[in-house]
């Protein structure tokens, strides 16, 4: 009667350690090329980093029933996760070695419903402004026809990685 899904992930400590040793763009390119294991959350939701360049990151997800809320469409938390990942990684792609970030906020506007019939969706993040201590990014969630499904803005705090982690 029920449905099941299994998945695996790698130890996130190794990936986190690698992030401190290289620039943000180098780190993300290693993730994209699968030379580093992805985040456990990407395995949980089954989404991937498809494109990365300085100031821009693109993730994709093909929605399945496992992403649904109780009323039969993709849960808003899945939208938010994709948008937060795209915006945050766009910021990360601009950081030099020894600098990290964390999201300070995420504001999401849900514009359209997503179901399995929507097909693959893409979250496209880009840096709007970057300073010494904070960065502002935005992300859009679109379908295969580039129809806007959701929009988000994110403020990120930038900080030096403690020397013990480099």
Tab-separated table of C-alpha atoms in Angstrom:
chain	number	residue	atom	x	y	z
A	1	UNK	CA	0.000	0.000	0.000
A	2	UNK	CA	2.752	2.479	0.874
A	3	UNK	CA	5.517	3.782	-1.297
A	4	UNK	CA	9.191	3.733	-0.356
A	5	UNK	CA	12.347	5.487	-1.425
A	6	UNK	CA	15.910	4.830	-0.326
A	7	UNK	CA	19.017	6.897	-0.805
A	8	UNK	CA	22.588	7.224	0.413
A	9	UNK	CA	24.868	10.091	1.322
A	10	UNK	CA	28.520	10.573	2.200
A	11	UNK	CA	30.087	11.962	5.361
A	12	UNK	CA	29.491	15.741	5.167
A	13	UNK	CA	32.614	16.525	7.243
A	14	UNK	CA	34.951	15.740	4.332
A	15	UNK	CA	33.065	18.086	2.014
A	16	UNK	CA	32.942	20.846	4.623
A	17	UNK	CA	36.688	20.568	5.183
A	18	UNK	CA	37.321	20.844	1.437
A	19	UNK	CA	35.250	24.037	1.307
A	20	UNK	CA	37.720	25.823	3.571
A	21	UNK	CA	40.781	24.909	1.483
A	22	UNK	CA	39.808	26.442	-1.872
A	23	UNK	CA	37.922	29.414	-3.279
A	24	UNK	CA	34.139	29.231	-3.469
A	25	UNK	CA	34.050	28.782	-7.251
A	26	UNK	CA	36.657	25.992	-7.115
A	27	UNK	CA	34.690	24.221	-4.396
A	28	UNK	CA	31.386	24.449	-6.268
A	29	UNK	CA	32.972	23.235	-9.508
A	30	UNK	CA	34.300	20.190	-7.631
A	31	UNK	CA	30.789	19.527	-6.319
A	32	UNK	CA	29.258	19.972	-9.758
A	33	UNK	CA	31.779	17.555	-11.297
A	34	UNK	CA	31.017	15.096	-8.466
A	35	UNK	CA	34.652	14.981	-7.401
A	36	UNK	CA	33.342	15.937	-3.960
A	37	UNK	CA	30.245	14.415	-2.396
A	38	UNK	CA	27.184	16.620	-2.381
A	39	UNK	CA	25.304	17.778	0.674
A	40	UNK	CA	23.206	15.091	2.396
A	41	UNK	CA	20.151	17.307	1.815
A	42	UNK	CA	20.634	17.097	-1.949
A	43	UNK	CA	20.392	13.298	-1.629
A	44	UNK	CA	17.336	13.577	0.611
A	45	UNK	CA	15.431	15.775	-1.846
A	46	UNK	CA	17.212	14.455	-4.985
A	47	UNK	CA	18.319	17.771	-6.483
A	48	UNK	CA	21.576	18.642	-8.196
A	49	UNK	CA	23.941	21.509	-8.909
A	50	UNK	CA	23.898	21.842	-12.699
A	51	UNK	CA	25.715	25.102	-13.440
A	52	UNK	CA	28.072	27.391	-11.604
A	53	UNK	CA	29.981	30.490	-12.597
A	54	UNK	CA	31.102	33.501	-10.560
A	55	UNK	CA	27.987	35.096	-9.074
A	56	UNK	CA	25.568	32.468	-10.446
A	57	UNK	CA	24.427	28.952	-9.502
A	58	UNK	CA	21.700	26.718	-10.945
A	59	UNK	CA	20.101	23.702	-9.265
A	60	UNK	CA	17.466	21.356	-10.674
A	61	UNK	CA	14.899	18.961	-9.276
A	62	UNK	CA	12.353	16.690	-10.883
A	63	UNK	CA	9.368	16.729	-8.515
A	64	UNK	CA	8.037	13.453	-7.206
A	65	UNK	CA	5.308	12.439	-4.790
A	66	UNK	CA	7.932	12.359	-2.014
A	67	UNK	CA	8.059	16.167	-2.283
A	68	UNK	CA	4.311	16.607	-1.775
A	69	UNK	CA	2.449	18.300	1.037
A	70	UNK	CA	-0.879	16.808	2.233
A	71	UNK	CA	-2.914	18.677	-0.416
A	72	UNK	CA	-1.175	17.132	-3.440
A	73	UNK	CA	1.490	19.573	-4.568
A	74	UNK	CA	5.160	20.197	-3.839
A	75	UNK	CA	5.725	21.468	-0.302
A	76	UNK	CA	6.828	25.088	0.072
A	77	UNK	CA	9.875	23.918	2.013
A	78	UNK	CA	11.147	22.214	-1.137
A	79	UNK	CA	10.761	25.477	-3.080
A	80	UNK	CA	12.563	27.322	-0.270
A	81	UNK	CA	15.387	24.783	-0.118
A	82	UNK	CA	16.052	25.060	-3.843
A	83	UNK	CA	15.912	28.860	-3.781
A	84	UNK	CA	18.113	29.101	-0.668
A	85	UNK	CA	20.649	26.718	-2.242
A	86	UNK	CA	20.788	28.685	-5.497
A	87	UNK	CA	21.073	32.093	-3.811
A	88	UNK	CA	23.615	30.895	-1.231
A	89	UNK	CA	25.801	29.101	-3.758
A	90	UNK	CA	25.734	32.132	-6.044
A	91	UNK	CA	27.243	34.058	-3.128
A	92	UNK	CA	29.656	31.223	-2.313
A	93	UNK	CA	30.889	31.256	-5.923
A	94	UNK	CA	32.300	34.764	-5.380
A	95	UNK	CA	34.195	34.093	-2.142
A	96	UNK	CA	37.966	33.742	-1.868
A	97	UNK	CA	39.604	30.910	0.042
A	98	UNK	CA	39.211	31.359	3.781
A	99	UNK	CA	35.871	33.189	3.599
A	100	UNK	CA	32.547	31.501	4.306
A	101	UNK	CA	28.907	32.585	4.384
A	102	UNK	CA	25.666	31.810	6.123
A	103	UNK	CA	22.152	32.852	5.211
A	104	UNK	CA	20.759	35.648	7.364
A	105	UNK	CA	17.287	35.563	5.840
A	106	UNK	CA	15.276	34.196	2.967
A	107	UNK	CA	12.121	35.805	1.622
A	108	UNK	CA	10.135	33.588	-0.730
A	109	UNK	CA	7.177	34.439	-2.936
A	110	UNK	CA	5.287	31.370	-4.187
A	111	UNK	CA	3.688	32.120	-7.553
A	112	UNK	CA	2.580	28.779	-9.008
A	113	UNK	CA	1.823	25.282	-7.828
A	114	UNK	CA	4.296	22.487	-8.668
A	115	UNK	CA	3.291	18.840	-9.158
A	116	UNK	CA	4.851	15.797	-10.830
A	117	UNK	CA	3.210	17.041	-14.044
A	118	UNK	CA	5.277	20.255	-13.908
A	119	UNK	CA	8.426	18.365	-14.846
A	120	UNK	CA	11.956	19.385	-13.955
A	121	UNK	CA	12.316	22.775	-12.296
A	122	UNK	CA	15.426	24.958	-12.064
A	123	UNK	CA	16.459	27.332	-9.296
A	124	UNK	CA	18.696	30.066	-10.703
A	125	UNK	CA	20.594	32.154	-8.182
A	126	UNK	CA	22.586	35.301	-8.800
A	127	UNK	CA	24.430	37.810	-6.653
A	128	UNK	CA	22.824	41.242	-6.630
A	129	UNK	CA	25.396	42.977	-4.416
A	130	UNK	CA	28.384	41.873	-2.379
A	131	UNK	CA	30.233	43.794	0.292
A	132	UNK	CA	32.856	42.963	2.894
A	133	UNK	CA	30.405	41.639	5.488
A	134	UNK	CA	27.184	40.845	3.647
A	135	UNK	CA	25.930	39.838	0.237
A	136	UNK	CA	22.488	40.074	-1.315
A	137	UNK	CA	21.332	37.415	-3.762
A	138	UNK	CA	18.138	36.534	-5.546
A	139	UNK	CA	16.870	33.281	-6.982
A	140	UNK	CA	14.083	32.334	-9.342
A	141	UNK	CA	12.402	28.956	-9.665
A	142	UNK	CA	11.285	28.204	-13.228
A	143	UNK	CA	9.824	25.313	-15.206
A	144	UNK	CA	11.070	23.950	-18.557
A	145	UNK	CA	9.307	26.812	-20.375
A	146	UNK	CA	10.992	29.413	-18.109
A	147	UNK	CA	7.638	30.141	-16.470
A	148	UNK	CA	8.261	31.748	-13.071
A	149	UNK	CA	7.120	29.507	-10.209
A	150	UNK	CA	8.688	31.327	-7.234
A	151	UNK	CA	11.126	34.122	-6.396
A	152	UNK	CA	13.375	34.673	-3.395
A	153	UNK	CA	15.848	37.141	-1.985
A	154	UNK	CA	18.516	36.232	0.534
A	155	UNK	CA	20.942	38.197	2.658
A	156	UNK	CA	24.124	36.354	3.551
A	157	UNK	CA	26.680	37.135	6.235
A	158	UNK	CA	30.316	36.764	5.123
A	159	UNK	CA	32.971	35.800	7.670
A	160	UNK	CA	36.519	34.429	7.816
A	161	UNK	CA	36.909	30.682	8.287
A	162	UNK	CA	38.676	30.014	11.601
A	163	UNK	CA	42.372	29.222	10.909
A	164	UNK	CA	41.976	25.812	12.567
A	165	UNK	CA	39.559	24.747	9.765
A	166	UNK	CA	41.789	25.743	6.821
